[in-house]
């Protein structure tokens, strides 16, 4: 056995070069091809609509969608504010809207790397942790690290809060306790009640460390609560002032609704997250979770062992808390991935160390290293392909055809200048492309706002809606590309009611 292998710590220029190389390897899956796919339906489309309307109307307290206060998406607007700043800086693009999520994800990787390296005293453990994180589909794929959704920013705040609480318990540091409460306040300001879902895990760790009585006697605990409230609460009161009824909607949709009731037909069985991580979202890394736990059995009481135990508690504890909730969606488990990555990386590191056992022949040792390298290479290439393969976008659920066509065909030609979009499913993710068209001197109308008339070009993607369209209008198919169809209206057969 080579006992020093796991604690390999490069120095000087070698350390700086290795960190730079690691930053590049980690950054590519997060930042490359951010605009490869069009804006996603549902959550990302709604957030983009909120950001675009705030960018236009400069109302920073009330989010709007379709010109009215948004009472469906009732979450606080910290991410929306950052997206508006990005739009102001970089212009009206998917890249600008998704950049805040990619930056938040990169910061999460930096934080978890520094935490593991400093507390676990192992460069390799830290490097493996972030490599696992950026090759995890549930984190580096759709809806978290690379899309204009809440979850990447939420993961950043919950990771900061989790790390700071560990440091408080380890060093009795008031500063870290304050950071914990501030981060939790920012998490609530990002995604409402979801920012507090690590609470049971944190409380359990404090009890496990026998620090609860001292915490409750500390003035810093109550100052921290005040800091949390000063960050999390004022927005709700201000929004209620400008948008009466907002707090009632939040209470129904966020603070009790989603956890206690299955919202929007998203009720799932208790094993929903387990099924997702095993089948797709945490493949192949979930295999190393029990391995990492196995190696913690007889570890001495050191900072390294406490990092591992805390990561296991936070990752698996959050998994349980999320599984109890009635409303389940695969991205809700994202905050657990940084801590699960710590556990998995330790399991892999210990397996690599085991290759140095005297009974292991050199040829098997080399084969083991090759297998581990291939595992990371395959998962890394897979995540790059998933994030940059544009053809997937044209077929995924068959609901992005019109947005693909408008962005990649309509806005790239010089003949057809106006088109009527007839497909209610495409909202609100089409709003960005409508704004892009306006800036270019083109016009994409919504058939709910403009009645179709002879001479209009109509864009569709849904065969069922096309049947209704043919009952009202005489249509001539002009072209079919990327799954979308363009029709020329030649006559009105039946006036719309």
CSV table of C-alpha atoms in Angstrom, one decimal:
chain,number,residue,atom,x,y,z
A,1,UNK,CA,0.0,0.0,0.0
A,2,UNK,CA,1.2,3.5,-0.8
A,3,UNK,CA,-0.2,5.5,2.2
A,4,UNK,CA,0.9,8.9,0.8
A,5,UNK,CA,-0.8,8.5,-2.6
A,6,UNK,CA,-4.2,9.9,-1.5
A,7,UNK,CA,-2.5,12.9,0.1
A,8,UNK,CA,-0.5,13.9,-2.9
A,9,UNK,CA,-0.1,17.7,-2.8
A,10,UNK,CA,1.8,19.3,-5.6
A,11,UNK,CA,3.7,22.5,-4.8
A,12,UNK,CA,4.8,25.6,-6.7
A,13,UNK,CA,4.6,25.8,-10.4
A,14,UNK,CA,3.4,22.2,-10.7
A,15,UNK,CA,0.4,23.0,-8.5
A,16,UNK,CA,-0.4,26.1,-10.5
A,17,UNK,CA,-0.3,24.3,-13.8
A,18,UNK,CA,-2.4,21.4,-12.5
A,19,UNK,CA,-5.0,23.8,-11.1
A,20,UNK,CA,-5.1,25.7,-14.4
A,21,UNK,CA,-5.5,22.4,-16.4
A,22,UNK,CA,-8.2,21.3,-14.0
A,23,UNK,CA,-10.0,24.7,-14.4
A,24,UNK,CA,-10.0,24.3,-18.2
A,25,UNK,CA,-11.2,20.7,-18.0
A,26,UNK,CA,-14.0,21.6,-15.6
A,27,UNK,CA,-14.9,24.8,-17.5
A,28,UNK,CA,-15.5,23.3,-20.9
A,29,UNK,CA,-18.6,21.3,-19.9
A,30,UNK,CA,-20.0,24.3,-18.1
A,31,UNK,CA,-19.4,27.1,-20.6
A,32,UNK,CA,-19.0,25.5,-24.1
A,33,UNK,CA,-22.0,25.7,-26.5
A,34,UNK,CA,-24.3,27.4,-24.0
A,35,UNK,CA,-26.4,28.5,-26.9
A,36,UNK,CA,-26.4,25.1,-28.7
A,37,UNK,CA,-30.0,24.4,-27.9
A,38,UNK,CA,-32.9,26.8,-27.9
A,39,UNK,CA,-34.6,28.0,-24.7
A,40,UNK,CA,-36.3,25.1,-22.9
A,41,UNK,CA,-40.1,24.9,-22.4
A,42,UNK,CA,-41.7,25.4,-19.0
A,43,UNK,CA,-39.3,26.7,-16.3
A,44,UNK,CA,-36.5,28.1,-18.4
A,45,UNK,CA,-38.9,29.7,-20.8
A,46,UNK,CA,-40.8,31.3,-18.0
A,47,UNK,CA,-37.7,32.7,-16.3
A,48,UNK,CA,-36.4,34.0,-19.6
A,49,UNK,CA,-39.8,35.7,-20.2
A,50,UNK,CA,-39.6,37.2,-16.7
A,51,UNK,CA,-36.0,38.5,-17.3
A,52,UNK,CA,-36.9,39.9,-20.7
A,53,UNK,CA,-39.9,41.8,-19.4
A,54,UNK,CA,-37.9,43.1,-16.4
A,55,UNK,CA,-35.2,44.2,-18.8
A,56,UNK,CA,-37.8,46.1,-20.8
A,57,UNK,CA,-40.0,47.6,-18.1
A,58,UNK,CA,-37.4,48.1,-15.4
A,59,UNK,CA,-39.8,47.0,-12.7
A,60,UNK,CA,-37.4,45.2,-10.4
A,61,UNK,CA,-39.9,44.2,-7.7
A,62,UNK,CA,-42.7,42.5,-9.7
A,63,UNK,CA,-41.9,39.9,-12.3
A,64,UNK,CA,-44.1,39.9,-15.4
A,65,UNK,CA,-45.1,37.4,-18.1
A,66,UNK,CA,-47.2,38.2,-21.1
A,67,UNK,CA,-47.5,41.8,-19.8
A,68,UNK,CA,-49.1,41.0,-16.4
A,69,UNK,CA,-47.7,40.2,-13.0
A,70,UNK,CA,-46.5,36.6,-12.9
A,71,UNK,CA,-48.5,34.7,-10.2
A,72,UNK,CA,-47.6,31.3,-11.5
A,73,UNK,CA,-43.9,31.6,-11.0
A,74,UNK,CA,-43.9,33.2,-7.6
A,75,UNK,CA,-40.2,32.7,-6.6
A,76,UNK,CA,-38.1,35.7,-5.6
A,77,UNK,CA,-36.1,37.4,-8.4
A,78,UNK,CA,-32.4,37.2,-7.4
A,79,UNK,CA,-31.6,35.1,-10.5
A,80,UNK,CA,-33.8,37.4,-12.7
A,81,UNK,CA,-31.9,40.4,-11.4
A,82,UNK,CA,-28.6,38.8,-12.4
A,83,UNK,CA,-29.9,37.8,-15.8
A,84,UNK,CA,-31.1,41.3,-16.5
A,85,UNK,CA,-27.6,42.6,-15.6
A,86,UNK,CA,-26.2,39.9,-18.0
A,87,UNK,CA,-28.6,41.0,-20.8
A,88,UNK,CA,-27.5,44.6,-20.2
A,89,UNK,CA,-23.9,43.6,-20.5
A,90,UNK,CA,-23.9,41.0,-23.2
A,91,UNK,CA,-27.0,41.6,-25.2
A,92,UNK,CA,-30.1,39.6,-26.1
A,93,UNK,CA,-28.9,36.0,-26.5
A,94,UNK,CA,-29.4,32.6,-24.9
A,95,UNK,CA,-25.7,32.8,-23.9
A,96,UNK,CA,-26.3,35.9,-21.8
A,97,UNK,CA,-29.4,34.4,-20.1
A,98,UNK,CA,-27.6,31.2,-19.3
A,99,UNK,CA,-24.2,32.6,-18.3
A,100,UNK,CA,-25.2,33.3,-14.6
A,101,UNK,CA,-26.0,29.6,-14.2
A,102,UNK,CA,-22.7,28.5,-15.7
A,103,UNK,CA,-20.8,31.0,-13.5
A,104,UNK,CA,-22.6,29.9,-10.4
A,105,UNK,CA,-21.7,26.3,-11.3
A,106,UNK,CA,-18.1,27.1,-11.8
A,107,UNK,CA,-18.0,28.9,-8.4
A,108,UNK,CA,-19.6,25.8,-6.8
A,109,UNK,CA,-16.8,23.7,-8.3
A,110,UNK,CA,-14.1,26.0,-7.0
A,111,UNK,CA,-15.7,26.1,-3.5
A,112,UNK,CA,-16.0,22.3,-3.2
A,113,UNK,CA,-12.5,21.8,-4.6
A,114,UNK,CA,-11.0,24.2,-2.0
A,115,UNK,CA,-13.0,22.7,0.8
A,116,UNK,CA,-11.9,19.1,0.1
A,117,UNK,CA,-8.3,20.0,-0.7
A,118,UNK,CA,-7.8,22.1,2.5
A,119,UNK,CA,-9.8,20.0,5.0
A,120,UNK,CA,-9.1,16.6,3.5
A,121,UNK,CA,-5.5,17.6,2.6
A,122,UNK,CA,-5.7,15.8,-0.7
A,123,UNK,CA,-5.4,17.4,-4.2
A,124,UNK,CA,-6.4,14.2,-5.9
A,125,UNK,CA,-9.6,13.8,-3.7
A,126,UNK,CA,-10.5,17.4,-4.5
A,127,UNK,CA,-9.8,17.1,-8.2
A,128,UNK,CA,-11.8,13.8,-8.5
A,129,UNK,CA,-14.7,15.5,-6.7
A,130,UNK,CA,-15.1,18.3,-9.2
A,131,UNK,CA,-14.5,16.0,-12.2
A,132,UNK,CA,-17.3,13.8,-10.9
A,133,UNK,CA,-19.6,16.9,-10.4
A,134,UNK,CA,-19.1,18.2,-14.0
A,135,UNK,CA,-19.7,14.7,-15.5
A,136,UNK,CA,-22.9,14.2,-13.6
A,137,UNK,CA,-25.9,14.6,-16.0
A,138,UNK,CA,-28.1,15.7,-13.1
A,139,UNK,CA,-25.8,18.6,-12.4
A,140,UNK,CA,-24.0,19.6,-15.6
A,141,UNK,CA,-26.8,18.8,-18.0
A,142,UNK,CA,-30.2,20.3,-18.7
A,143,UNK,CA,-32.0,22.4,-16.1
A,144,UNK,CA,-29.1,23.1,-13.7
A,145,UNK,CA,-25.5,24.1,-14.6
A,146,UNK,CA,-26.2,25.2,-18.2
A,147,UNK,CA,-29.7,26.6,-18.5
A,148,UNK,CA,-31.4,29.8,-17.3
A,149,UNK,CA,-33.1,28.0,-14.4
A,150,UNK,CA,-32.9,28.7,-10.6
A,151,UNK,CA,-31.1,25.5,-9.7
A,152,UNK,CA,-27.4,26.3,-10.4
A,153,UNK,CA,-27.6,29.5,-8.3
A,154,UNK,CA,-29.5,27.7,-5.6
A,155,UNK,CA,-26.8,24.9,-5.5
A,156,UNK,CA,-24.1,27.6,-5.1
A,157,UNK,CA,-25.8,29.1,-2.0
A,158,UNK,CA,-26.6,25.8,-0.4
A,159,UNK,CA,-23.1,24.6,-1.0
A,160,UNK,CA,-21.6,27.7,0.6
A,161,UNK,CA,-24.1,27.3,3.6
A,162,UNK,CA,-23.2,23.7,4.0
A,163,UNK,CA,-19.4,24.2,3.9
A,164,UNK,CA,-19.7,27.2,6.3
A,165,UNK,CA,-21.7,25.3,8.8
A,166,UNK,CA,-19.1,22.5,8.8
A,167,UNK,CA,-16.4,25.1,9.4
A,168,UNK,CA,-18.4,26.7,12.2
A,169,UNK,CA,-18.8,23.3,13.9
A,170,UNK,CA,-15.1,22.6,13.4
A,171,UNK,CA,-13.6,25.9,14.5
A,172,UNK,CA,-16.5,27.6,16.5
A,173,UNK,CA,-16.2,30.5,14.1
A,174,UNK,CA,-18.8,33.2,14.3
A,175,UNK,CA,-17.8,34.4,10.8
A,176,UNK,CA,-18.7,31.1,9.3
A,177,UNK,CA,-22.0,31.0,11.2
A,178,UNK,CA,-22.9,34.4,9.7
A,179,UNK,CA,-21.9,33.2,6.2
A,180,UNK,CA,-24.2,30.2,6.7
A,181,UNK,CA,-27.2,32.3,7.5
A,182,UNK,CA,-26.5,34.8,4.8
A,183,UNK,CA,-26.1,32.1,2.2
A,184,UNK,CA,-29.4,30.5,3.3
A,185,UNK,CA,-31.1,33.9,3.0
A,186,UNK,CA,-29.7,34.2,-0.6
A,187,UNK,CA,-30.9,30.7,-1.3
A,188,UNK,CA,-34.4,31.6,-0.2
A,189,UNK,CA,-34.2,34.8,-2.4
A,190,UNK,CA,-33.2,32.5,-5.3
A,191,UNK,CA,-35.8,29.7,-5.0
A,192,UNK,CA,-38.0,30.3,-2.0
A,193,UNK,CA,-38.5,27.3,0.4
A,194,UNK,CA,-36.1,25.1,-1.6
A,195,UNK,CA,-33.3,27.1,0.0
A,196,UNK,CA,-34.1,25.7,3.4
A,197,UNK,CA,-34.2,22.0,2.5
A,198,UNK,CA,-30.8,21.3,4.0
A,199,UNK,CA,-32.0,22.6,7.3
A,200,UNK,CA,-32.8,19.1,8.8
A,201,UNK,CA,-29.4,17.8,7.7
A,202,UNK,CA,-27.6,20.8,9.3
A,203,UNK,CA,-29.5,20.5,12.5
A,204,UNK,CA,-28.8,16.8,12.7
A,205,UNK,CA,-25.0,17.4,12.3
A,206,UNK,CA,-25.0,20.0,15.0
A,207,UNK,CA,-26.8,17.6,17.3
A,208,UNK,CA,-24.3,14.8,16.3
A,209,UNK,CA,-21.4,17.1,17.2
A,210,UNK,CA,-23.1,17.9,20.6
A,211,UNK,CA,-23.0,21.6,19.8
A,212,UNK,CA,-26.7,22.5,19.9
A,213,UNK,CA,-26.8,23.8,23.5
A,214,UNK,CA,-23.8,26.0,22.9
A,215,UNK,CA,-25.3,27.3,19.6
A,216,UNK,CA,-28.6,28.2,21.3
A,217,UNK,CA,-26.7,30.1,24.0
A,218,UNK,CA,-24.6,32.1,21.5
A,219,UNK,CA,-25.5,35.6,20.5
A,220,UNK,CA,-24.1,35.0,17.1
A,221,UNK,CA,-26.8,32.5,16.4
A,222,UNK,CA,-29.5,35.1,16.9
A,223,UNK,CA,-27.6,37.7,15.0
A,224,UNK,CA,-27.4,35.2,12.2
A,225,UNK,CA,-31.1,34.7,12.2
A,226,UNK,CA,-31.6,38.4,12.0
A,227,UNK,CA,-29.3,38.6,9.0
A,228,UNK,CA,-31.2,35.7,7.4
A,229,UNK,CA,-34.5,37.5,7.9
A,230,UNK,CA,-33.2,40.9,6.6
A,231,UNK,CA,-32.1,39.2,3.4
A,232,UNK,CA,-35.0,36.8,2.8
A,233,UNK,CA,-38.1,38.7,4.1
A,234,UNK,CA,-38.1,42.3,2.7
A,235,UNK,CA,-38.7,41.3,-0.9
A,236,UNK,CA,-41.9,39.5,-0.1
A,237,UNK,CA,-43.3,42.5,1.7
A,238,UNK,CA,-42.2,44.9,-1.1
A,239,UNK,CA,-43.7,42.7,-3.8
A,240,UNK,CA,-47.0,42.3,-1.8
A,241,UNK,CA,-47.1,46.2,-1.6
A,242,UNK,CA,-46.9,46.5,-5.4
A,243,UNK,CA,-48.7,43.3,-6.2
A,244,UNK,CA,-51.4,42.5,-3.6
A,245,UNK,CA,-52.2,38.8,-3.3
A,246,UNK,CA,-48.5,37.8,-3.9
A,247,UNK,CA,-47.9,36.4,-0.4
A,248,UNK,CA,-51.0,34.3,-0.6
A,249,UNK,CA,-49.9,32.8,-3.9
A,250,UNK,CA,-46.4,32.1,-2.5
A,251,UNK,CA,-47.9,30.3,0.5
A,252,UNK,CA,-50.1,28.1,-1.7
A,253,UNK,CA,-47.4,27.4,-4.3
A,254,UNK,CA,-44.1,27.4,-2.4
A,255,UNK,CA,-44.1,27.3,1.4
A,256,UNK,CA,-46.6,24.4,1.8
A,257,UNK,CA,-48.0,23.5,-1.6
A,258,UNK,CA,-45.1,21.8,-3.4
A,259,UNK,CA,-43.8,19.9,-0.5
A,260,UNK,CA,-47.1,18.7,0.9
A,261,UNK,CA,-49.1,18.4,-2.3
A,262,UNK,CA,-48.2,17.1,-5.8
A,263,UNK,CA,-48.4,20.2,-7.9
A,264,UNK,CA,-49.1,20.2,-11.7
A,265,UNK,CA,-49.3,16.4,-11.9
A,266,UNK,CA,-45.7,16.0,-10.7
A,267,UNK,CA,-46.5,13.5,-8.0
A,268,UNK,CA,-44.1,10.6,-8.0
A,269,UNK,CA,-43.4,7.5,-5.9
A,270,UNK,CA,-40.9,7.6,-3.1
A,271,UNK,CA,-38.2,5.9,-5.2
A,272,UNK,CA,-38.4,8.5,-8.0
A,273,UNK,CA,-35.0,10.1,-7.3
A,274,UNK,CA,-33.3,6.8,-6.7
A,275,UNK,CA,-34.6,5.6,-10.1
A,276,UNK,CA,-33.4,8.7,-11.9
A,277,UNK,CA,-29.9,8.7,-10.4
A,278,UNK,CA,-29.4,5.0,-11.2
A,279,UNK,CA,-30.8,5.2,-14.7
A,280,UNK,CA,-29.4,8.5,-16.0
A,281,UNK,CA,-28.7,11.4,-13.7
A,282,UNK,CA,-25.8,10.1,-11.6
A,283,UNK,CA,-24.4,7.3,-13.9
A,284,UNK,CA,-22.0,5.8,-13.2
A,285,UNK,CA,-21.0,7.6,-10.0
A,286,UNK,CA,-23.9,6.3,-7.9
A,287,UNK,CA,-21.9,3.0,-7.7
A,288,UNK,CA,-19.2,4.7,-5.6
A,289,UNK,CA,-21.6,6.1,-3.0
A,290,UNK,CA,-21.7,2.8,-1.0
A,291,UNK,CA,-18.0,2.3,-1.6
A,292,UNK,CA,-17.2,5.7,-0.1
A,293,UNK,CA,-19.4,4.9,2.9
A,294,UNK,CA,-17.7,1.5,3.4
A,295,UNK,CA,-14.3,3.1,3.8
A,296,UNK,CA,-15.6,5.5,6.5
A,297,UNK,CA,-16.4,2.7,8.9
A,298,UNK,CA,-13.3,2.7,11.0
A,299,UNK,CA,-11.7,6.0,10.1
A,300,UNK,CA,-10.0,7.8,13.0
A,301,UNK,CA,-11.6,11.1,14.2
A,302,UNK,CA,-9.9,13.6,12.0
A,303,UNK,CA,-10.9,16.5,9.9
A,304,UNK,CA,-10.8,14.2,6.8
A,305,UNK,CA,-13.2,11.7,8.4
A,306,UNK,CA,-15.6,14.5,9.5
A,307,UNK,CA,-15.6,16.0,5.9
A,308,UNK,CA,-16.6,12.6,4.6
A,309,UNK,CA,-19.2,12.0,7.3
A,310,UNK,CA,-20.7,15.4,6.8
A,311,UNK,CA,-20.8,15.0,3.0
A,312,UNK,CA,-22.6,11.7,3.4
A,313,UNK,CA,-25.1,13.2,5.8
A,314,UNK,CA,-25.7,16.2,3.6
A,315,UNK,CA,-25.9,14.3,0.3
A,316,UNK,CA,-28.0,11.3,1.5
A,317,UNK,CA,-30.0,13.4,4.0
A,318,UNK,CA,-31.1,15.8,1.3
A,319,UNK,CA,-31.9,12.9,-0.9
A,320,UNK,CA,-34.3,11.6,1.8
A,321,UNK,CA,-35.8,15.0,2.5
A,322,UNK,CA,-36.5,15.5,-1.2
A,323,UNK,CA,-37.9,12.0,-1.6
A,324,UNK,CA,-40.5,12.7,1.2
A,325,UNK,CA,-41.8,15.7,-0.7
A,326,UNK,CA,-45.0,15.1,-2.7
A,327,UNK,CA,-43.9,17.2,-5.8
A,328,UNK,CA,-40.8,15.6,-7.4
A,329,UNK,CA,-38.8,16.7,-10.5
A,330,UNK,CA,-35.4,15.3,-11.3
A,331,UNK,CA,-33.6,18.7,-10.9
A,332,UNK,CA,-34.9,19.1,-7.3
A,333,UNK,CA,-32.1,16.8,-6.1
A,334,UNK,CA,-29.3,18.9,-7.6
A,335,UNK,CA,-28.1,20.5,-4.3
A,336,UNK,CA,-27.1,17.0,-3.1
A,337,UNK,CA,-24.7,16.4,-6.0
A,338,UNK,CA,-21.7,18.4,-4.7
A,339,UNK,CA,-21.7,16.5,-1.4
A,340,UNK,CA,-22.4,13.1,-3.1
A,341,UNK,CA,-19.4,13.9,-5.4
A,342,UNK,CA,-17.2,14.2,-2.3
A,343,UNK,CA,-18.3,10.8,-1.1
A,344,UNK,CA,-17.9,9.2,-4.5
A,345,UNK,CA,-14.4,10.7,-5.1
A,346,UNK,CA,-13.2,9.3,-1.8
A,347,UNK,CA,-14.4,5.9,-2.8
A,348,UNK,CA,-12.5,6.0,-6.1
A,349,UNK,CA,-9.4,7.4,-4.4
A,350,UNK,CA,-9.4,4.5,-1.9
A,351,UNK,CA,-9.8,2.0,-4.7
A,352,UNK,CA,-6.9,3.5,-6.5
A,353,UNK,CA,-4.8,3.3,-3.3
A,354,UNK,CA,-5.8,-0.3,-3.0
A,355,UNK,CA,-4.0,-0.9,-6.3
A,356,UNK,CA,-0.7,-0.3,-4.5
A,357,UNK,CA,-1.2,-3.3,-2.2
A,358,UNK,CA,1.8,-5.7,-2.4
A,359,UNK,CA,-0.4,-8.6,-3.7
A,360,UNK,CA,-1.5,-6.5,-6.7
A,361,UNK,CA,0.8,-7.2,-9.7
A,362,UNK,CA,2.0,-4.2,-11.7
A,363,UNK,CA,0.1,-5.2,-14.8
A,364,UNK,CA,-3.2,-5.2,-12.8
A,365,UNK,CA,-2.2,-1.9,-11.2
A,366,UNK,CA,-1.8,-0.4,-14.7
A,367,UNK,CA,-5.0,-1.9,-15.9
A,368,UNK,CA,-6.8,-0.4,-12.9
A,369,UNK,CA,-5.5,3.1,-13.6
A,370,UNK,CA,-6.5,2.7,-17.3
A,371,UNK,CA,-10.0,1.7,-16.3
A,372,UNK,CA,-10.4,4.7,-14.0
A,373,UNK,CA,-9.1,7.0,-16.7
A,374,UNK,CA,-11.4,5.5,-19.3
A,375,UNK,CA,-14.4,5.9,-16.9
A,376,UNK,CA,-13.7,9.6,-16.6
A,377,UNK,CA,-13.0,10.0,-20.3
A,378,UNK,CA,-16.2,8.3,-21.4
A,379,UNK,CA,-18.4,10.3,-18.9
A,380,UNK,CA,-16.6,13.5,-19.9
A,381,UNK,CA,-17.1,13.0,-23.6
A,382,UNK,CA,-20.7,11.9,-23.0
A,383,UNK,CA,-21.6,15.1,-21.2
A,384,UNK,CA,-19.9,17.2,-23.9
A,385,UNK,CA,-22.0,15.4,-26.6
A,386,UNK,CA,-25.2,15.8,-24.5
A,387,UNK,CA,-24.6,19.5,-24.1
A,388,UNK,CA,-23.5,20.4,-27.6
A,389,UNK,CA,-25.4,18.0,-29.9
A,390,UNK,CA,-27.9,20.3,-31.7
A,391,UNK,CA,-29.9,17.6,-33.5
A,392,UNK,CA,-31.2,16.4,-30.1
A,393,UNK,CA,-33.0,19.7,-29.8
A,394,UNK,CA,-35.0,19.1,-33.0
A,395,UNK,CA,-36.5,15.9,-31.8
A,396,UNK,CA,-36.6,16.2,-28.0
A,397,UNK,CA,-40.2,15.7,-27.0
A,398,UNK,CA,-41.1,17.2,-30.4
A,399,UNK,CA,-41.8,20.5,-28.8
A,400,UNK,CA,-38.9,22.8,-29.8
A,401,UNK,CA,-39.4,22.7,-33.6
A,402,UNK,CA,-40.8,26.2,-34.0
A,403,UNK,CA,-38.1,27.8,-31.8
A,404,UNK,CA,-35.4,25.9,-33.7
A,405,UNK,CA,-36.9,27.1,-37.0
A,406,UNK,CA,-37.3,30.7,-36.0
A,407,UNK,CA,-33.7,30.9,-34.7
A,408,UNK,CA,-31.8,28.8,-37.2
A,409,UNK,CA,-33.8,29.4,-40.4
A,410,UNK,CA,-36.3,32.3,-40.3
A,411,UNK,CA,-33.8,34.8,-38.7
A,412,UNK,CA,-31.0,33.7,-41.1
A,413,UNK,CA,-32.8,34.4,-44.4
A,414,UNK,CA,-33.6,37.7,-46.2
A,415,UNK,CA,-36.9,37.0,-48.1
A,416,UNK,CA,-39.6,36.2,-45.6
A,417,UNK,CA,-40.0,39.0,-43.1
A,418,UNK,CA,-43.2,38.2,-41.2
A,419,UNK,CA,-44.6,35.0,-39.9
A,420,UNK,CA,-47.6,34.1,-37.7
A,421,UNK,CA,-46.8,31.5,-35.0
A,422,UNK,CA,-49.8,29.2,-34.4
A,423,UNK,CA,-48.9,26.8,-31.6
A,424,UNK,CA,-49.8,27.7,-28.0
A,425,UNK,CA,-47.4,25.1,-26.6
A,426,UNK,CA,-44.5,27.2,-27.7
A,427,UNK,CA,-44.9,29.8,-25.1
A,428,UNK,CA,-43.1,31.3,-23.2
A,429,UNK,CA,-39.8,30.0,-24.7
A,430,UNK,CA,-40.6,31.7,-28.0
A,431,UNK,CA,-40.6,35.2,-26.5
A,432,UNK,CA,-36.8,35.6,-26.8
A,433,UNK,CA,-36.9,34.8,-30.5
A,434,UNK,CA,-39.7,37.2,-31.0
A,435,UNK,CA,-37.6,39.9,-29.4
A,436,UNK,CA,-34.6,38.9,-31.6
A,437,UNK,CA,-36.8,39.1,-34.7
A,438,UNK,CA,-38.0,42.6,-33.8
A,439,UNK,CA,-34.4,43.8,-33.3
A,440,UNK,CA,-33.6,42.5,-36.8
A,441,UNK,CA,-36.5,44.1,-38.4
A,442,UNK,CA,-38.5,40.9,-38.7
A,443,UNK,CA,-41.8,40.1,-37.1
A,444,UNK,CA,-43.1,36.9,-35.4
A,445,UNK,CA,-46.7,37.3,-34.6
A,446,UNK,CA,-48.7,35.2,-32.1
A,447,UNK,CA,-52.0,34.0,-33.7
A,448,UNK,CA,-53.7,34.8,-30.4
A,449,UNK,CA,-52.8,38.5,-31.0
A,450,UNK,CA,-53.1,38.7,-34.8
A,451,UNK,CA,-55.9,37.0,-36.7
A,452,UNK,CA,-54.6,35.0,-39.6
A,453,UNK,CA,-55.5,36.6,-43.0
A,454,UNK,CA,-54.9,35.7,-46.6
A,455,UNK,CA,-51.3,36.3,-47.6
A,456,UNK,CA,-50.0,35.5,-44.1
A,457,UNK,CA,-47.3,32.9,-43.6
A,458,UNK,CA,-48.1,30.6,-40.7
A,459,UNK,CA,-45.6,28.5,-38.6
A,460,UNK,CA,-46.8,25.3,-36.9
A,461,UNK,CA,-45.4,22.2,-35.3
A,462,UNK,CA,-48.4,20.4,-33.7
A,463,UNK,CA,-50.4,18.1,-36.1
A,464,UNK,CA,-53.5,18.4,-33.9
A,465,UNK,CA,-53.5,22.1,-34.0
A,466,UNK,CA,-52.9,22.0,-37.7
A,467,UNK,CA,-56.1,20.0,-38.2
A,468,UNK,CA,-58.0,22.9,-36.5
A,469,UNK,CA,-56.2,25.4,-38.6
A,470,UNK,CA,-57.2,23.6,-41.9
A,471,UNK,CA,-60.8,23.7,-40.8
A,472,UNK,CA,-60.6,27.5,-40.7
A,473,UNK,CA,-58.2,28.4,-43.5
A,474,UNK,CA,-57.1,27.3,-47.0
A,475,UNK,CA,-53.4,26.6,-46.5
A,476,UNK,CA,-50.6,25.8,-48.9
A,477,UNK,CA,-47.5,24.2,-47.5
A,478,UNK,CA,-44.4,26.2,-48.3
A,479,UNK,CA,-41.6,24.3,-46.5
A,480,UNK,CA,-40.9,21.9,-43.7
A,481,UNK,CA,-37.6,22.2,-41.8
A,482,UNK,CA,-36.4,21.1,-38.3
A,483,UNK,CA,-39.8,19.5,-37.7
A,484,UNK,CA,-41.7,22.8,-38.2
A,485,UNK,CA,-44.0,23.7,-41.1
A,486,UNK,CA,-44.6,27.0,-42.9
A,487,UNK,CA,-48.0,27.5,-44.6
A,488,UNK,CA,-49.3,30.3,-46.9
A,489,UNK,CA,-52.9,31.2,-46.0
A,490,UNK,CA,-54.8,31.7,-49.3
A,491,UNK,CA,-58.3,32.1,-48.0
A,492,UNK,CA,-60.4,32.2,-44.8
A,493,UNK,CA,-62.9,29.2,-44.8
A,494,UNK,CA,-64.5,29.8,-41.4
A,495,UNK,CA,-64.0,33.0,-39.3
A,496,UNK,CA,-62.5,32.3,-35.9
A,497,UNK,CA,-64.9,32.6,-33.0
